[in-house]
Coordinates of C-alpha atoms in Angstrom, one line a residue:
Chain G
X1 CA -0.4 13.1 -19.1
X2 CA 1.7 10.9 -21.3
X3 CA 5.1 9.2 -21.5
X4 CA 7.7 10.6 -23.7
X5 CA 7.4 7.4 -25.7
X6 CA 10.2 6.1 -27.8
X7 CA 13.7 7.3 -26.9
X8 CA 17.3 6.8 -28.1
X9 CA 20.5 6.9 -26.0
X10 CA 23.3 9.1 -27.4
X11 CA 27.0 9.1 -26.7
X12 CA 29.3 12.1 -26.2
X13 CA 33.1 11.6 -26.4
X14 CA 35.4 13.8 -24.4
X15 CA 39.0 13.7 -25.6
X16 CA 40.5 16.4 -23.3
X17 CA 42.0 15.0 -20.1
X18 CA 40.0 15.1 -16.9
X19 CA 41.8 15.6 -13.5
X20 CA 39.6 14.0 -10.9
X21 CA 39.3 15.3 -7.3
X22 CA 41.5 12.4 -6.2
X23 CA 44.3 13.7 -8.4
X24 CA 43.9 10.8 -10.8
X25 CA 43.8 11.6 -14.5
X26 CA 41.5 10.2 -17.2
X27 CA 42.9 10.9 -20.7
X28 CA 39.4 10.7 -22.3
X29 CA 36.0 9.4 -21.5
X30 CA 32.5 8.9 -22.9
X31 CA 29.1 9.8 -21.4
X32 CA 25.8 8.2 -22.5
X33 CA 22.8 10.5 -22.3
X34 CA 19.2 10.8 -23.4
X35 CA 17.2 13.9 -24.1
X36 CA 13.4 14.5 -24.0
X37 CA 11.6 17.5 -25.3
X38 CA 13.0 20.3 -27.4
X39 CA 15.7 22.8 -26.5
X40 CA 14.4 26.3 -27.2
X41 CA 16.2 28.9 -29.3
X42 CA 17.4 30.7 -26.2
X43 CA 18.6 27.4 -24.7
X44 CA 17.0 28.5 -21.5
X45 CA 14.7 25.5 -20.9
X46 CA 17.1 22.7 -20.1
X47 CA 16.7 20.5 -17.1
X48 CA 19.4 18.1 -16.0
X49 CA 18.3 14.9 -14.2
X50 CA 21.0 13.4 -12.0
X51 CA 20.7 9.8 -11.0
X52 CA 21.2 8.0 -7.7
X53 CA 23.3 5.0 -6.8
X54 CA 21.9 2.5 -9.3
X55 CA 20.4 4.9 -11.9
X56 CA 21.6 5.8 -15.4
X57 CA 20.8 7.9 -18.5
X58 CA 17.6 6.0 -19.4
X59 CA 15.3 8.3 -17.2
X60 CA 12.1 8.2 -19.2
X61 CA 10.4 6.6 -22.2
X62 CA 11.2 3.2 -23.7
X63 CA 13.4 1.7 -26.4
X64 CA 12.2 0.4 -29.8
X65 CA 13.6 -3.0 -29.2
X66 CA 12.6 -3.2 -25.5
X67 CA 9.0 -2.0 -24.9
X68 CA 9.3 -3.0 -21.2
X69 CA 12.5 -1.1 -20.6
X70 CA 10.9 2.0 -19.2
X71 CA 13.1 4.8 -17.8
X72 CA 13.6 4.8 -14.0
X73 CA 11.8 8.2 -13.5
X74 CA 9.3 7.9 -16.3
X75 CA 6.4 8.9 -14.0
X76 CA 7.6 12.5 -13.5
X77 CA 8.7 13.2 -17.1
X78 CA 6.5 13.7 -20.2
X79 CA 3.9 16.0 -21.7
X80 CA 1.8 17.4 -18.9
X81 CA 3.9 15.7 -16.2
X82 CA 5.8 17.7 -13.6
X83 CA 8.9 17.7 -15.7
X84 CA 6.8 18.8 -18.7
X85 CA 8.5 18.0 -22.0
X86 CA 6.1 20.4 -23.7
X87 CA 8.0 23.2 -21.9
X88 CA 11.4 21.8 -21.0
X89 CA 14.3 20.0 -22.6
X90 CA 15.3 17.3 -20.3
X91 CA 18.7 15.6 -20.2
X92 CA 19.6 12.3 -18.4
X93 CA 23.2 11.2 -18.2
X94 CA 24.9 8.0 -17.0
X95 CA 27.6 9.2 -14.6
X96 CA 31.3 8.6 -15.1
X97 CA 32.2 5.3 -13.5
X98 CA 28.8 3.9 -14.2
X99 CA 28.0 0.6 -15.9
X100 CA 25.4 1.6 -18.4
X101 CA 27.6 2.8 -21.3
X102 CA 29.5 5.8 -19.8
X103 CA 33.2 5.2 -19.2
X104 CA 33.6 3.1 -16.0
X105 CA 35.5 0.2 -14.5
X106 CA 34.1 -2.3 -17.0
X107 CA 35.3 -0.2 -19.9
X108 CA 38.5 -0.8 -21.8
X109 CA 41.5 1.2 -20.6
X110 CA 43.0 2.6 -23.8
X111 CA 46.5 2.5 -22.2
X112 CA 46.4 -1.3 -21.5
X113 CA 43.7 -2.6 -23.9
X114 CA 42.2 -4.4 -20.9
X115 CA 39.3 -3.6 -18.6
X116 CA 40.0 -0.8 -16.2
X117 CA 38.8 -2.9 -13.3
X118 CA 40.6 -2.0 -10.0
X119 CA 42.6 0.8 -11.9
X120 CA 39.5 2.9 -12.5
X121 CA 39.8 5.8 -10.2
X122 CA 37.4 6.6 -7.3
X123 CA 35.1 9.4 -8.6
X124 CA 33.2 12.0 -6.6
X125 CA 30.1 14.0 -6.8
X126 CA 32.3 17.0 -7.8
X127 CA 33.8 15.0 -10.6
X128 CA 30.3 14.0 -11.9
X129 CA 29.3 17.7 -11.9
X130 CA 32.4 18.6 -13.8
X131 CA 31.8 15.9 -16.5
X132 CA 28.1 16.9 -16.7
X133 CA 29.2 20.5 -17.3
X134 CA 31.3 19.3 -20.2
X135 CA 28.1 17.6 -21.6
X136 CA 26.3 20.9 -21.1
X137 CA 29.0 22.6 -23.2
X138 CA 28.5 20.0 -26.0
X139 CA 24.7 20.6 -25.9
X140 CA 25.2 24.4 -26.0
X141 CA 23.6 24.9 -22.6
X142 CA 25.2 27.8 -20.8
X143 CA 22.9 27.5 -17.7
X144 CA 20.4 24.9 -16.7
X145 CA 16.9 26.1 -16.0
X146 CA 17.0 23.4 -13.3
X147 CA 19.1 20.6 -12.0
X148 CA 17.1 17.9 -10.2
X149 CA 17.9 14.7 -8.5
X150 CA 16.9 12.4 -5.7
X151 CA 19.2 10.9 -3.0
X152 CA 22.8 10.8 -4.5
X153 CA 21.2 12.7 -7.5
X154 CA 20.1 15.4 -5.1
X155 CA 23.7 15.8 -3.9
X156 CA 24.7 16.5 -7.5
X157 CA 21.9 19.0 -7.8
X158 CA 23.3 20.7 -4.7
X159 CA 26.9 20.5 -5.9
X160 CA 26.1 22.0 -9.2
X161 CA 25.1 25.2 -7.5
X162 CA 28.5 25.3 -5.8
X163 CA 30.8 24.2 -8.6
X164 CA 29.0 26.3 -11.3
X165 CA 26.9 29.0 -9.5
X166 CA 26.3 30.8 -12.7
X167 CA 25.2 27.8 -14.7
X168 CA 22.2 26.6 -12.6
X169 CA 19.1 28.7 -12.0
X170 CA 17.1 26.3 -9.9
X171 CA 18.2 23.3 -7.9
X172 CA 15.8 20.6 -6.8
X173 CA 17.3 18.5 -4.0
X174 CA 15.1 15.6 -3.1
X175 CA 15.4 12.9 -0.4
X176 CA 19.0 14.0 0.0
X177 CA 21.5 15.2 2.6
X178 CA 24.4 17.5 2.7
X179 CA 26.6 14.6 4.0
X180 CA 26.3 11.0 5.1
X181 CA 25.9 10.2 8.7
X182 CA 28.1 7.5 10.4
X183 CA 25.1 5.1 10.1
X184 CA 24.9 5.8 6.4
X185 CA 28.6 5.2 5.9
X186 CA 28.3 2.0 8.0
X187 CA 25.6 0.6 5.7
X188 CA 27.8 1.4 2.7
X189 CA 30.8 -0.3 4.3
X190 CA 28.9 -3.5 4.8
X191 CA 27.8 -3.4 1.2
X192 CA 31.4 -2.9 0.1
X193 CA 32.7 -5.6 2.4
X194 CA 30.1 -8.0 0.8
X195 CA 31.6 -7.3 -2.6
X196 CA 35.3 -7.1 -1.5
X197 CA 35.1 -10.4 0.3
X198 CA 33.5 -12.3 -2.5
X199 CA 36.1 -14.8 -3.9
X200 CA 35.0 -13.9 -7.4
X201 CA 36.0 -10.2 -6.8
X202 CA 39.7 -10.8 -7.6
X203 CA 40.8 -7.4 -6.3
X204 CA 38.4 -5.8 -8.8
X205 CA 39.9 -7.5 -11.8
X206 CA 37.3 -10.2 -12.2
X207 CA 36.7 -9.4 -15.8
X208 CA 40.0 -11.1 -16.7
X209 CA 38.8 -14.2 -14.8
X210 CA 35.5 -14.2 -16.7
X211 CA 33.6 -14.2 -13.4
X212 CA 31.7 -11.6 -11.5
X213 CA 31.3 -11.2 -7.7
X214 CA 27.6 -11.8 -8.0
X215 CA 27.1 -13.0 -4.5
X216 CA 28.7 -10.0 -2.9
X217 CA 26.8 -7.6 -5.2
X218 CA 23.6 -9.5 -4.4
X219 CA 24.2 -9.1 -0.6
X220 CA 25.1 -5.4 -1.0
X221 CA 21.8 -4.8 -2.9
X222 CA 19.7 -6.7 -0.4
X223 CA 21.2 -4.6 2.4
X224 CA 20.8 -1.4 0.5
X225 CA 17.2 -2.3 -0.4
X226 CA 16.2 -2.5 3.2
X227 CA 17.4 1.1 3.8
X228 CA 15.3 2.3 0.8
X229 CA 12.0 1.0 2.3
X230 CA 10.1 2.0 5.4
X231 CA 9.3 -0.3 8.3
X232 CA 5.6 0.6 7.9
X233 CA 5.6 -0.2 4.2
X234 CA 7.5 -3.5 4.6
X235 CA 4.9 -4.5 7.3
X236 CA 2.1 -3.7 5.0
X237 CA 3.6 -5.3 1.9
X238 CA 5.1 -8.5 3.5
X239 CA 4.3 -8.5 7.2
X240 CA 5.2 -12.0 8.5
X241 CA 3.6 -13.7 5.6
X242 CA 5.2 -17.1 4.8
X243 CA 5.9 -19.0 1.7
X244 CA 4.4 -22.4 0.9
X245 CA 6.3 -25.1 2.9
X246 CA 7.5 -22.7 5.5
X247 CA 8.0 -23.8 9.1
X248 CA 10.3 -26.6 8.1
X249 CA 13.0 -25.5 10.6
X250 CA 15.4 -24.8 7.7
X251 CA 17.2 -21.8 6.4
X252 CA 15.5 -21.8 3.0
X253 CA 13.2 -19.0 2.0
X254 CA 10.4 -19.1 4.5
X255 CA 9.1 -15.6 4.7
X256 CA 7.9 -13.4 1.9
X257 CA 10.3 -10.7 2.7
X258 CA 13.2 -13.1 2.3
X259 CA 11.9 -14.1 -1.1
X260 CA 11.5 -10.4 -2.1
X261 CA 15.0 -9.5 -1.0
X262 CA 16.6 -12.4 -2.8
X263 CA 14.7 -11.6 -6.0
X264 CA 15.8 -7.9 -5.8
X265 CA 19.4 -9.0 -5.1
X266 CA 19.5 -11.5 -8.0
X267 CA 17.9 -9.1 -10.4
X268 CA 20.3 -6.3 -9.5
X269 CA 23.4 -8.5 -9.5
X270 CA 22.6 -9.6 -13.0
X271 CA 22.5 -6.1 -14.3
X272 CA 25.0 -4.0 -12.3
X273 CA 28.7 -3.9 -12.0
X274 CA 30.3 -4.5 -8.6
X275 CA 33.2 -2.0 -9.2
X276 CA 30.6 0.7 -10.1
X277 CA 28.7 -0.1 -6.9
X278 CA 31.9 0.3 -4.8
X279 CA 32.6 3.7 -6.4
X280 CA 29.0 5.0 -6.1
X281 CA 28.9 4.2 -2.4
X282 CA 32.3 5.9 -1.9
X283 CA 31.1 9.0 -3.8
X284 CA 28.2 9.1 -1.3
X285 CA 30.6 8.8 1.7
X286 CA 32.9 11.5 0.5
X287 CA 30.2 14.1 -0.3
X288 CA 30.5 16.8 2.3
X289 CA 30.6 20.4 0.9
X290 CA 30.9 21.8 4.5
X291 CA 34.1 19.9 5.2
X292 CA 36.3 22.7 3.7
X293 CA 34.4 25.3 5.8
X294 CA 34.9 23.9 9.3
X295 CA 31.6 22.0 9.0
X296 CA 29.7 25.2 8.5
X297 CA 27.1 24.3 5.8
X298 CA 25.9 27.9 5.5
X299 CA 29.4 29.0 4.6
X300 CA 29.7 26.2 2.1
X301 CA 26.4 27.0 0.4
X302 CA 27.0 30.8 0.3
X303 CA 28.5 30.8 -3.3
X304 CA 25.2 29.3 -4.7
X305 CA 23.2 31.7 -6.9
X306 CA 20.4 29.2 -7.6
X307 CA 16.9 29.1 -6.1
X308 CA 16.3 25.9 -4.3
X309 CA 13.4 23.4 -3.8
X310 CA 14.2 20.9 -1.1
X311 CA 11.8 17.9 -0.6
X312 CA 11.9 15.2 2.0
X313 CA 9.7 12.3 2.9
X314 CA 8.5 11.6 6.5
X315 CA 9.0 7.9 6.1
X316 CA 12.6 8.2 4.8
X317 CA 15.0 7.0 7.5
X318 CA 18.0 6.8 5.3
X319 CA 18.0 10.6 4.7
X320 CA 15.3 11.6 7.2
X321 CA 13.6 15.0 6.8
X322 CA 15.9 16.7 9.4
X323 CA 18.8 16.1 7.1
X324 CA 17.0 18.1 4.4
X325 CA 16.1 20.8 6.9
X326 CA 19.8 21.3 7.6
X327 CA 20.2 22.3 4.0
X328 CA 17.1 24.6 4.2
X329 CA 18.3 26.3 7.4
X330 CA 21.7 26.9 6.0
X331 CA 20.1 28.6 2.9
X332 CA 17.8 30.6 5.1
X333 CA 20.8 31.7 7.2
X334 CA 22.3 33.1 4.1
X335 CA 19.1 34.7 2.9
X336 CA 19.1 32.4 -0.2
X337 CA 15.8 31.5 -1.9
X338 CA 14.5 28.1 -0.9
X339 CA 11.2 26.3 -0.6
X340 CA 10.8 23.1 1.4
X341 CA 8.1 20.5 1.3
X342 CA 7.7 17.3 3.3
X343 CA 5.5 14.5 1.9
X344 CA 4.0 11.7 3.8
X345 CA 4.5 9.2 1.0
X346 CA 4.8 5.8 2.7
X347 CA 7.6 4.4 0.6
X348 CA 10.6 5.5 2.7
X349 CA 13.7 6.7 0.8
X350 CA 12.3 5.2 -2.4
X351 CA 9.4 7.7 -2.2
X352 CA 11.3 10.0 -4.4
X353 CA 10.7 7.6 -7.3
X354 CA 7.0 7.2 -6.5
X355 CA 4.0 8.9 -8.1
X356 CA 2.9 10.6 -4.9
X357 CA 0.3 13.3 -5.7
X358 CA 1.5 16.0 -3.3
X359 CA 5.2 15.5 -4.1
X360 CA 4.6 15.7 -7.8
X361 CA 2.3 18.7 -7.4
X362 CA 5.0 20.5 -5.5
X363 CA 7.6 19.8 -8.2
X364 CA 5.1 20.8 -11.0
X365 CA 4.1 24.0 -9.2
X366 CA 7.8 25.0 -8.6
X367 CA 8.9 24.3 -12.2
X368 CA 5.9 26.2 -13.7
X369 CA 7.3 29.4 -12.1
X370 CA 10.5 29.1 -14.0
X371 CA 10.8 31.8 -16.6
X372 CA 12.1 30.4 -19.9
Chain N
X1 CA -9.6 33.0 3.3
X2 CA -8.9 36.7 3.1
X3 CA -11.6 39.2 4.1
X4 CA -11.6 42.9 4.8
X5 CA -10.4 42.9 8.3
X6 CA -7.5 40.6 7.5
X7 CA -6.4 43.0 4.8
X8 CA -6.5 45.7 7.5
X9 CA -4.0 43.8 9.7
X10 CA -1.9 43.2 6.6
X11 CA -2.0 47.0 6.0
X12 CA -0.6 47.6 9.5
X13 CA 2.1 44.9 9.2
X14 CA 3.1 46.2 5.8
X15 CA 3.5 49.7 7.1
X16 CA 6.0 48.4 9.7
X17 CA 8.3 46.6 7.3
X18 CA 11.0 48.6 5.6
X19 CA 12.6 47.9 2.2
X20 CA 15.3 45.2 2.4
X21 CA 14.2 43.9 5.8
X22 CA 14.0 40.2 6.3
X23 CA 10.6 38.7 7.4
X24 CA 9.6 35.3 8.7
X25 CA 5.8 34.7 8.4
X26 CA 4.6 31.9 10.7
X27 CA 1.6 30.0 9.4
X28 CA 1.9 31.9 6.1
X29 CA -0.9 30.0 4.3
X30 CA -0.7 30.7 0.6
X31 CA 1.9 33.4 1.1
X32 CA -0.3 36.4 0.4
X33 CA 1.1 38.6 3.1
X34 CA 4.7 37.8 2.1
X35 CA 3.9 38.4 -1.5
X36 CA 2.6 41.8 -0.5
X37 CA 5.6 42.6 1.7
X38 CA 7.9 41.6 -1.1
X39 CA 6.1 43.4 -3.9
X40 CA 5.0 46.6 -2.1
X41 CA 7.7 46.9 0.6
X42 CA 10.7 45.4 -1.0
X43 CA 11.1 43.0 1.9
X44 CA 12.7 39.6 1.7
X45 CA 11.0 36.8 3.4
X46 CA 10.3 33.2 4.2
X47 CA 7.1 31.6 5.4
X48 CA 6.4 28.5 7.5
X49 CA 3.2 26.5 6.7
X50 CA 2.0 23.2 7.9
X51 CA -0.8 22.4 5.5
X52 CA -0.1 20.9 2.1
X53 CA -2.6 23.1 0.3
X54 CA -1.0 26.2 1.7
X55 CA 2.5 25.1 0.8
X56 CA 1.5 24.2 -2.7
X57 CA -0.3 27.6 -3.2
X58 CA 2.7 29.5 -1.8
X59 CA 5.2 27.6 -4.0
X60 CA 2.9 28.4 -7.0
X61 CA 3.2 32.1 -6.0
X62 CA 7.0 31.9 -5.9
X63 CA 7.1 32.3 -2.1
X64 CA 10.0 30.9 0.0
X65 CA 7.7 28.6 2.0
X66 CA 9.1 26.0 4.4
X67 CA 6.7 23.2 5.4
X68 CA 6.7 22.7 9.1
X69 CA 4.8 22.6 12.3
X70 CA 5.1 25.7 14.6
X71 CA 4.5 23.4 17.6
X72 CA 8.0 22.1 17.0
X73 CA 9.4 25.5 17.6
X74 CA 11.8 27.2 15.3
X75 CA 14.8 24.9 15.8
X76 CA 17.4 25.3 13.1
X77 CA 16.7 29.0 12.5
X78 CA 19.6 31.0 13.8
X79 CA 19.3 33.7 16.4
X80 CA 18.5 37.2 15.1
X81 CA 18.1 36.1 11.5
X82 CA 15.0 38.2 10.9
X83 CA 13.9 41.8 11.3
X84 CA 10.3 40.8 11.9
X85 CA 8.7 37.5 12.7
X86 CA 5.0 37.6 12.0
X87 CA 2.3 35.5 13.5
X88 CA -0.9 36.6 12.0
X89 CA -4.2 35.2 13.4
X90 CA -2.4 32.1 14.5
X91 CA -1.4 32.4 18.1
X92 CA -4.8 31.3 19.2
X93 CA -4.3 27.9 17.4
X94 CA -0.9 27.2 19.0
X95 CA -0.6 24.9 22.1
X96 CA 2.9 26.0 23.2
X97 CA 2.2 29.7 23.4
X98 CA 5.1 30.9 25.5
X99 CA 7.7 28.8 23.7
X100 CA 6.6 30.1 20.4
X101 CA 6.7 33.7 21.5
X102 CA 10.2 33.1 23.0
X103 CA 11.3 31.5 19.8
X104 CA 10.0 34.4 17.7
X105 CA 12.1 36.8 19.6
X106 CA 15.1 34.5 19.4
X107 CA 15.1 34.3 15.6
X108 CA 13.8 37.8 15.1
X109 CA 14.4 41.3 16.5
X110 CA 10.7 42.0 16.5
X111 CA 7.7 39.8 16.8
X112 CA 4.5 41.0 15.1
X113 CA 1.5 39.2 16.6
X114 CA -2.2 39.6 15.6
X115 CA -5.1 37.7 17.2
X116 CA -8.9 37.9 17.7
X117 CA -9.9 39.6 20.9
X118 CA -12.3 37.3 22.8
X119 CA -13.5 40.3 24.8
X120 CA -14.8 42.1 21.8
X121 CA -18.3 43.3 22.7
X122 CA -20.1 41.1 20.1
X123 CA -18.3 38.1 21.5
X124 CA -19.3 39.1 25.0
X125 CA -22.9 39.5 23.8
X126 CA -22.8 36.0 22.2
X127 CA -21.6 34.4 25.4
X128 CA -24.1 36.5 27.5
X129 CA -26.9 35.1 25.3
X130 CA -25.5 31.6 25.9
X131 CA -23.7 30.9 22.6
X132 CA -20.0 30.7 21.7
X133 CA -19.2 33.7 19.4
X134 CA -18.9 33.4 15.6
X135 CA -17.7 36.6 14.0
X136 CA -15.6 38.1 11.2
X137 CA -12.4 37.4 13.3
X138 CA -13.6 34.2 15.0
X139 CA -15.3 32.6 12.0
X140 CA -15.6 29.0 13.2
X141 CA -18.3 27.1 15.0
X142 CA -17.0 25.6 18.3
X143 CA -16.9 22.0 16.9
X144 CA -14.7 22.9 13.8
X145 CA -12.5 25.6 15.1
X146 CA -8.7 25.3 14.9
X147 CA -8.5 27.7 17.8
X148 CA -7.2 26.2 21.0
X149 CA -6.8 29.4 23.1
X150 CA -9.4 32.1 23.7
X151 CA -7.9 35.3 25.2
X152 CA -8.3 39.0 25.3
X153 CA -6.0 42.1 25.0
X154 CA -5.7 42.2 28.8
X155 CA -4.8 38.5 29.0
X156 CA -2.2 38.9 26.3
X157 CA -0.6 42.0 27.8
X158 CA -0.4 40.3 31.2
X159 CA 1.4 37.3 29.5
X160 CA 3.8 39.8 27.9
X161 CA 4.5 41.4 31.3
X162 CA 5.1 38.0 32.8
X163 CA 7.5 37.0 30.0
X164 CA 9.1 40.5 30.1
X165 CA 8.3 41.2 26.5
X166 CA 8.2 44.9 25.6
X167 CA 5.1 46.0 23.7
X168 CA 6.5 48.5 21.2
X169 CA 3.2 49.3 19.5
X170 CA -0.4 48.1 19.7
X171 CA -3.1 48.7 17.1
X172 CA -6.7 47.4 17.5
X173 CA -9.3 47.0 14.7
X174 CA -13.0 46.4 14.6
X175 CA -14.6 43.9 12.4
X176 CA -14.6 46.3 9.4
X177 CA -10.9 46.9 9.9
X178 CA -11.2 50.4 11.4
X179 CA -8.7 51.5 14.0
X180 CA -10.1 51.5 17.5
X181 CA -8.7 54.0 20.0
X182 CA -11.2 54.1 22.9
X183 CA -12.0 51.0 25.0
X184 CA -10.0 48.7 22.8
X185 CA -10.6 45.5 24.8
X186 CA -14.4 46.1 24.4
X187 CA -14.6 47.6 20.9
X188 CA -11.7 45.8 19.2
X189 CA -12.2 42.6 17.3
X190 CA -8.6 42.1 16.2
X191 CA -5.4 43.2 17.9
X192 CA -2.0 43.7 16.3
X193 CA 1.1 44.0 18.5
X194 CA 4.8 44.7 17.8
X195 CA 6.9 43.1 20.5
X196 CA 10.5 43.2 21.4
X197 CA 12.9 42.3 24.2

């Protein structure tokens, strides 16, 4: 099993206007994407990988000038890996509103010549699926063999089957949920408050002030990071281990977990855009396909024509297995095809990014059944 | 592990399923029965399996397998979703026997249950000679068996009476998978029931 190796990001420009779910209008936009493997003549072997909150189009492989910049889901994509590039043509895309090259709050608004900033609209999972469908048009892909994603990416994999039932044959919904709980939204709200209350936020127009709300973004990530891990795994990895010089009755870094969270927060704040973070968390909050059906998820999922693979992780408390089972039961209610697997991987919500043998074997076995 | 007698109870179950009917197979293993019901009977179905190896094998066969533990009941499955809910050679491994039978007839219109008959004459002989039985339908040594409950046709039928379950049909097989008509609780190794409300 190998990595896909050297990869190159590509850009697609979309010049026809896009009306977002909010009613806002984007006159044009760009999407950055990467592809791995070869699209077959029938164009029937394409898999779309949807990213989660902090992801992007660089899903697998590495760049010529950055050997250590390895894609965020490299361990599942490549020759002989579950998303086998010897069989499939795999597409990764940076979502609209992102901060890795697709049009987002840090992009220049053509109407003003300045950064979009606060004026960049709130985007939704439905909007992302719409923009991804336009990318599929550009690539000549009528129907995806599969759409796959973890967490927020799993919500997109689900939404694809509802927005474009005829354009997705299989949907792999991993470590996801059909909607956020009050607790999930509460965590998102604290993350947003950390950013919004940072004096460097300037109402979202910090680019003009040549500053960034680094402290708020750092706090948001520290908080988020806790929800991605499991108690068990944190205990194993950090326990109550202390740093040298601990026990000084101060508020400096004394415990290893504090050091780890600060490191993760700093690293993330240096790379990510706060306005994008706000919008990604809002997209999560708003996602609720059953809302228009009186809360009846089965009714909401009825239009789907895809086969589903739903995967959950027993140590995930952010989107615990019962949230995945709600999706499964709604599909069973409708008589729609679905398989469901639950892995014991110890890494909490982050398990979907890990190389867990059972989890990867399930994905591989499922994808091998797909007729190309 | 599939052997001759197991295929015999699959034959019976398959003969009871009509095209287009919806089946839930509890403890479906690698999905062999469902695959057969789908391919030969035109049924549509789902399976529930606890073990990773079974789930993987079922997914590889294209079966709608749902990983889960029957001891947790069938919460989340709506009432009357299935025409048949099958529990093949699994009831003896379940702790919450009554709850599971009740759940089967909640989510399904008919419960199909097969189990090894502890009163089969060879099992009686084994116990008479001082050893726990090991046979085609009770293939485990006592120290490695997944079986929690050991019961007979009479025991099961008295539970059905107590729970007011209607026995719609009963078929009894010997170790070779031949139908047994006379003295089923003595000559039968495996029993297959269709239950309703």
